[in-house]
XYZ file of N, CA and C in Angstrom:
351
model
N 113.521 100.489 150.375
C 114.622 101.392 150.047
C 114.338 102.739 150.696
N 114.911 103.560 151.556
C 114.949 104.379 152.018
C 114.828 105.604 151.001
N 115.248 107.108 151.688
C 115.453 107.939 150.583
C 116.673 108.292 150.138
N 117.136 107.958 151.094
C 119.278 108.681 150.508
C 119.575 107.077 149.559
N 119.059 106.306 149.594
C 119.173 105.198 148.788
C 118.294 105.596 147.503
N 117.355 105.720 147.408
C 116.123 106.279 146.242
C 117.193 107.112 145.460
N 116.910 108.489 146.200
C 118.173 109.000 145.334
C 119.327 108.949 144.575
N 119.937 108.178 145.555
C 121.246 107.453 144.706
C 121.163 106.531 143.834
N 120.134 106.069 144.031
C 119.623 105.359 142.958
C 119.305 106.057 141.178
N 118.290 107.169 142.100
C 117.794 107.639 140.468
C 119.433 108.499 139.946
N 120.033 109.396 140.721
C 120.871 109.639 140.007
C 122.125 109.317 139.462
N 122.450 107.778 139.624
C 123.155 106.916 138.971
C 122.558 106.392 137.530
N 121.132 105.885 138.436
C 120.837 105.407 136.577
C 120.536 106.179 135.734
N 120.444 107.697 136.231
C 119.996 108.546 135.112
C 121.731 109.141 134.702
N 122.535 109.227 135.626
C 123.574 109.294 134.536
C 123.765 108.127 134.104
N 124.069 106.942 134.279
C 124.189 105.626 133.228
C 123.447 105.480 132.075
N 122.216 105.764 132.545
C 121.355 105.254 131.436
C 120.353 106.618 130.660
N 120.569 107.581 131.243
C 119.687 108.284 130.535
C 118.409 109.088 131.666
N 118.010 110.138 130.834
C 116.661 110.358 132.261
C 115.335 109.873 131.085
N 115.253 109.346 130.084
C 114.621 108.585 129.526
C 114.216 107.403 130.033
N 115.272 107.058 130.585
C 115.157 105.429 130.951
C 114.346 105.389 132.764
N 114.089 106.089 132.931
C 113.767 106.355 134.479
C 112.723 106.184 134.617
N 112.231 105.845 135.778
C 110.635 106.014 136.244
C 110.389 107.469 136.423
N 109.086 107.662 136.137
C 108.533 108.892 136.714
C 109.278 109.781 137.992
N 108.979 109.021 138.850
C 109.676 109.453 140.204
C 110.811 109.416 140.376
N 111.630 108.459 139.612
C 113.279 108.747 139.554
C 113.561 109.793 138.626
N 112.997 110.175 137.446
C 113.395 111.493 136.986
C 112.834 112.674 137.592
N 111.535 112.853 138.519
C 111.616 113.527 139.046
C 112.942 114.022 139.885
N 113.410 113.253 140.498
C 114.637 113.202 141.370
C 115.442 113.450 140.734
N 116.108 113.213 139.597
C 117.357 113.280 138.823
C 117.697 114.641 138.523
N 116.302 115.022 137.642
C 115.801 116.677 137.015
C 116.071 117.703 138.287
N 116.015 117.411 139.723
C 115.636 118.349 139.941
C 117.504 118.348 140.871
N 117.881 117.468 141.117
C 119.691 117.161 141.350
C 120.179 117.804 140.043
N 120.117 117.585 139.170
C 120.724 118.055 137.472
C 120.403 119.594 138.140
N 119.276 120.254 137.904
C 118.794 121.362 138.380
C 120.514 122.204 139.414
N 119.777 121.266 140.401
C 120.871 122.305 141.427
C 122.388 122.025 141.111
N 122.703 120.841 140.643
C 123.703 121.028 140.685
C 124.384 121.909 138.936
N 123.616 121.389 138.317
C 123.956 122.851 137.065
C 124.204 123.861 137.173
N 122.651 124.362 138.028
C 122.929 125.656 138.507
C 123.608 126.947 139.317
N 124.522 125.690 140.090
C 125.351 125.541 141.448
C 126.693 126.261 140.379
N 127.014 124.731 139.582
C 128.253 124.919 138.973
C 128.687 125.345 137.948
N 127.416 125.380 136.763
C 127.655 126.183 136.011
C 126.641 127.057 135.030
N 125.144 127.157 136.170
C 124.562 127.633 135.718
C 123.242 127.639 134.799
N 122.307 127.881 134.466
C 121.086 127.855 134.249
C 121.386 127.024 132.719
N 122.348 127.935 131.858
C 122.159 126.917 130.599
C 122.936 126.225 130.414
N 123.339 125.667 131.347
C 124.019 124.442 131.187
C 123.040 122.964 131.629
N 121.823 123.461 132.372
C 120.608 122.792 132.098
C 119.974 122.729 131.025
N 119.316 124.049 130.865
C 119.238 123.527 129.742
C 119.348 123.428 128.329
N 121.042 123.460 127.829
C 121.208 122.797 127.245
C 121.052 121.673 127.038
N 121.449 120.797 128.487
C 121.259 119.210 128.472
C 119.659 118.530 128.282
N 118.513 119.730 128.855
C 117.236 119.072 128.982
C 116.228 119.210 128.348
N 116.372 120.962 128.241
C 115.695 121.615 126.868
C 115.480 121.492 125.702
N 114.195 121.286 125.115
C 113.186 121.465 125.585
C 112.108 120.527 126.453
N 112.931 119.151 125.762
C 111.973 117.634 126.276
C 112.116 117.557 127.374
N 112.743 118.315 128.423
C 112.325 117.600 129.736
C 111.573 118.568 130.837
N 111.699 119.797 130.134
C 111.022 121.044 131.000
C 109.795 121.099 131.515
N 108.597 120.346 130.886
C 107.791 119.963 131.464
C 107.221 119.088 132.773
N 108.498 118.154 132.421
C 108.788 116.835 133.783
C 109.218 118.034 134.846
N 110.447 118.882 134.252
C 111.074 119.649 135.241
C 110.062 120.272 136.181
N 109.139 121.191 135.521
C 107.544 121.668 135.909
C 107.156 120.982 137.046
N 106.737 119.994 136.740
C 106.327 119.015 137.371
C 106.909 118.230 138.691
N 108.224 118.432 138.592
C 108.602 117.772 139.709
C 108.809 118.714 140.916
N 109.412 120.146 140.549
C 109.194 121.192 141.697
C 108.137 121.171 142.191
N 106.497 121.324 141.303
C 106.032 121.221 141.907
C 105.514 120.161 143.184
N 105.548 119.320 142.553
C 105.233 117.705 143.393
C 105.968 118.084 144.603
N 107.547 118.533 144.848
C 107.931 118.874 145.845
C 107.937 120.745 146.720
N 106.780 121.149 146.235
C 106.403 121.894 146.785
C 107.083 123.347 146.353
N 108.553 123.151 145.383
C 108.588 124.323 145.254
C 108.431 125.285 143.503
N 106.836 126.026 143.910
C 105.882 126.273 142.846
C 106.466 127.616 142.649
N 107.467 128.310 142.917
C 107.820 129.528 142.492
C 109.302 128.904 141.674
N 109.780 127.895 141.533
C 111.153 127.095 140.844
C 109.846 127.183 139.702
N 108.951 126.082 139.962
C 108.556 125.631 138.697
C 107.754 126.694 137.810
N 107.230 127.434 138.351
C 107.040 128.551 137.699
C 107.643 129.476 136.537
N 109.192 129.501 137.079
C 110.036 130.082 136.506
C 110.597 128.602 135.280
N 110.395 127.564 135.427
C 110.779 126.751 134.695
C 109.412 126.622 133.483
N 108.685 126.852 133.973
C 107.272 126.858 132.738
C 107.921 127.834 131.913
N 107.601 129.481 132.426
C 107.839 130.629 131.732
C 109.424 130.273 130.822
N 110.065 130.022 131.084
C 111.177 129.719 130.725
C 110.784 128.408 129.170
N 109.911 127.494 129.444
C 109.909 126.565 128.468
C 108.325 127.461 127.535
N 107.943 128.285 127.932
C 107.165 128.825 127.130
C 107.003 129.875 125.821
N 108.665 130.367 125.668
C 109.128 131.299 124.973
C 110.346 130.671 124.018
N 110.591 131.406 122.996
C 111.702 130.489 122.269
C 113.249 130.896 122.791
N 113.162 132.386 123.275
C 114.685 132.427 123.304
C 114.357 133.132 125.234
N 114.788 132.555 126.150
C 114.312 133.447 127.598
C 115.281 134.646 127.747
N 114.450 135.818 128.223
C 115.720 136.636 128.645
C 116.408 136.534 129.645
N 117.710 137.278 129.731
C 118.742 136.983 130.818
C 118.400 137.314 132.233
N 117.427 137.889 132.299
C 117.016 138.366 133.795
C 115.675 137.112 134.177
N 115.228 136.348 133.198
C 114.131 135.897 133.506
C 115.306 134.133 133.883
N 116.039 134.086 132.902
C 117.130 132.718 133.482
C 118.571 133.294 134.721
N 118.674 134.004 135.169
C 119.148 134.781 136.236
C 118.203 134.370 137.808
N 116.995 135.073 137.285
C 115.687 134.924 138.556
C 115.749 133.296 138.903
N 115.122 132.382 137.456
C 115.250 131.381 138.201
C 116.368 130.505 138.632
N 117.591 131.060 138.294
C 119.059 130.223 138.842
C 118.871 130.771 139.789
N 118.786 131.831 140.505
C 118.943 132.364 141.710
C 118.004 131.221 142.784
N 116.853 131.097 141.694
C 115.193 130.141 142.915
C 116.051 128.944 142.889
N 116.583 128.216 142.185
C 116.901 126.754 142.099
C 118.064 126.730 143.194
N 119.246 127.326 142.825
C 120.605 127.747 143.435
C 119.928 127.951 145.476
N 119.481 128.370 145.428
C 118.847 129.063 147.088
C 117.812 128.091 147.364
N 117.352 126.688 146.506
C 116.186 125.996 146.859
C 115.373 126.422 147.574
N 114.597 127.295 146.967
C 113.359 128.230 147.028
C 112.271 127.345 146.787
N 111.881 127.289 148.468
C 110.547 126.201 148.723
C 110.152 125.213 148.716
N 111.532 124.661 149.226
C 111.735 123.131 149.450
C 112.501 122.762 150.384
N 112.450 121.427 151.191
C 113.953 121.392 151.424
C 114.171 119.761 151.454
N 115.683 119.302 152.262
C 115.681 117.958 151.692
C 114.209 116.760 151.854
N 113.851 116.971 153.332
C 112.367 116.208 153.255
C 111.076 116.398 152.508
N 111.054 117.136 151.216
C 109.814 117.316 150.568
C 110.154 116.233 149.426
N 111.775 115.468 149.221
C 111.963 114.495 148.648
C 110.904 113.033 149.410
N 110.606 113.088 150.282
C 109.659 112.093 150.955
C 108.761 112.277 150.819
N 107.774 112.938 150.506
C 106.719 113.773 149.902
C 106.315 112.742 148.466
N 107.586 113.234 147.677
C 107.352 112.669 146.074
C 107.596 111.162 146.219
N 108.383 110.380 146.970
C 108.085 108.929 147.583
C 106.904 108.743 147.685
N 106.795 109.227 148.800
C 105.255 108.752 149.216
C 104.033 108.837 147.705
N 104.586 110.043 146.850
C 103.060 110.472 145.932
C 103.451 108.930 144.625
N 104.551 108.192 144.773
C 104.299 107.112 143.575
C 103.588 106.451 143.702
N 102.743 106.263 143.874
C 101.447 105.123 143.660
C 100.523 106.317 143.166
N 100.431 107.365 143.326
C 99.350 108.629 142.407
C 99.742 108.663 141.347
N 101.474 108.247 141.284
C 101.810 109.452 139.965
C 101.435 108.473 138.666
C-alpha cells in the first residue's frame, strides 16, 4: 500500500470507526489530518473538543515522529494545564495551520518507523 493509499485509509476508518479503533500509525495519521484540518476550518477547539484530553498525548507523539517538534510542543503544553490560554491555543493553531516542520513526505518517515513503533 503506498502512502496516499495509507492515508486514505487511516482517515476513513478513523472517521467510520473511531481513532480508538486504529493502529498506532493510522492514528498517528488521522490525529494529525483532524489537526489541520480543524484547525484550517474551525480552529484549535474544535480539536480539541473532539480529542481532549485522551488523545493529546498520541497527538504529542505523532508530530513528533514526523518531525514537527515545535507542533508537538505546543500540543504537550496545551495538554499539561487545565484550562490553556488564548494566546498559547492561537500560537499553536497558527504551528499546525502553517505545518510548521513538516511537510507531506515526513508522512513516509512514520511508514517506514511501524515496525519500531
Amino acid at each position: 500500500m503506498g502512502l496516499d493509499e495509507f492515508i486514505e485509509a487511516a482517515i476513513s476508518e478513523g472517521n467510520r470507526n473511531g481513532v480508538g479503533a486504529l493502529s498506532f500509525e493510522k492514528r498517528a495519521v488521522f490525529l494529525i489530518s483532524e489537526a489541520e484540518i480543524l484547525c484550517d476550518m474551525e480552529g484549535i477547539d474544535t480539536f480539541l473538543h473532539h480529542y481532549a484530553p485522551a488523545w493529546i498525548k498520541e497527538t504529542v507523539t505523532a508530530f513528533n515522529r514526523i518531525g514537527a517538534t515545535d507542533i508537538a510542543q505546543g500540543f504537550e503544553e496545551i495538554g499539561s494545564v487545565e484550562a490553556p490560554c488564548e494566546q498559547l491555543l492561537d500560537r499553536v493553531n497558527k504551528l499546525v495551520t502553517g505545518r510548521v516542520g513538516y511537510e507531506y513526505s515526513a508522512f513516509e518517515n512514520l511508514l517506514n518507523q511501524r515496525d519500531s513503533l
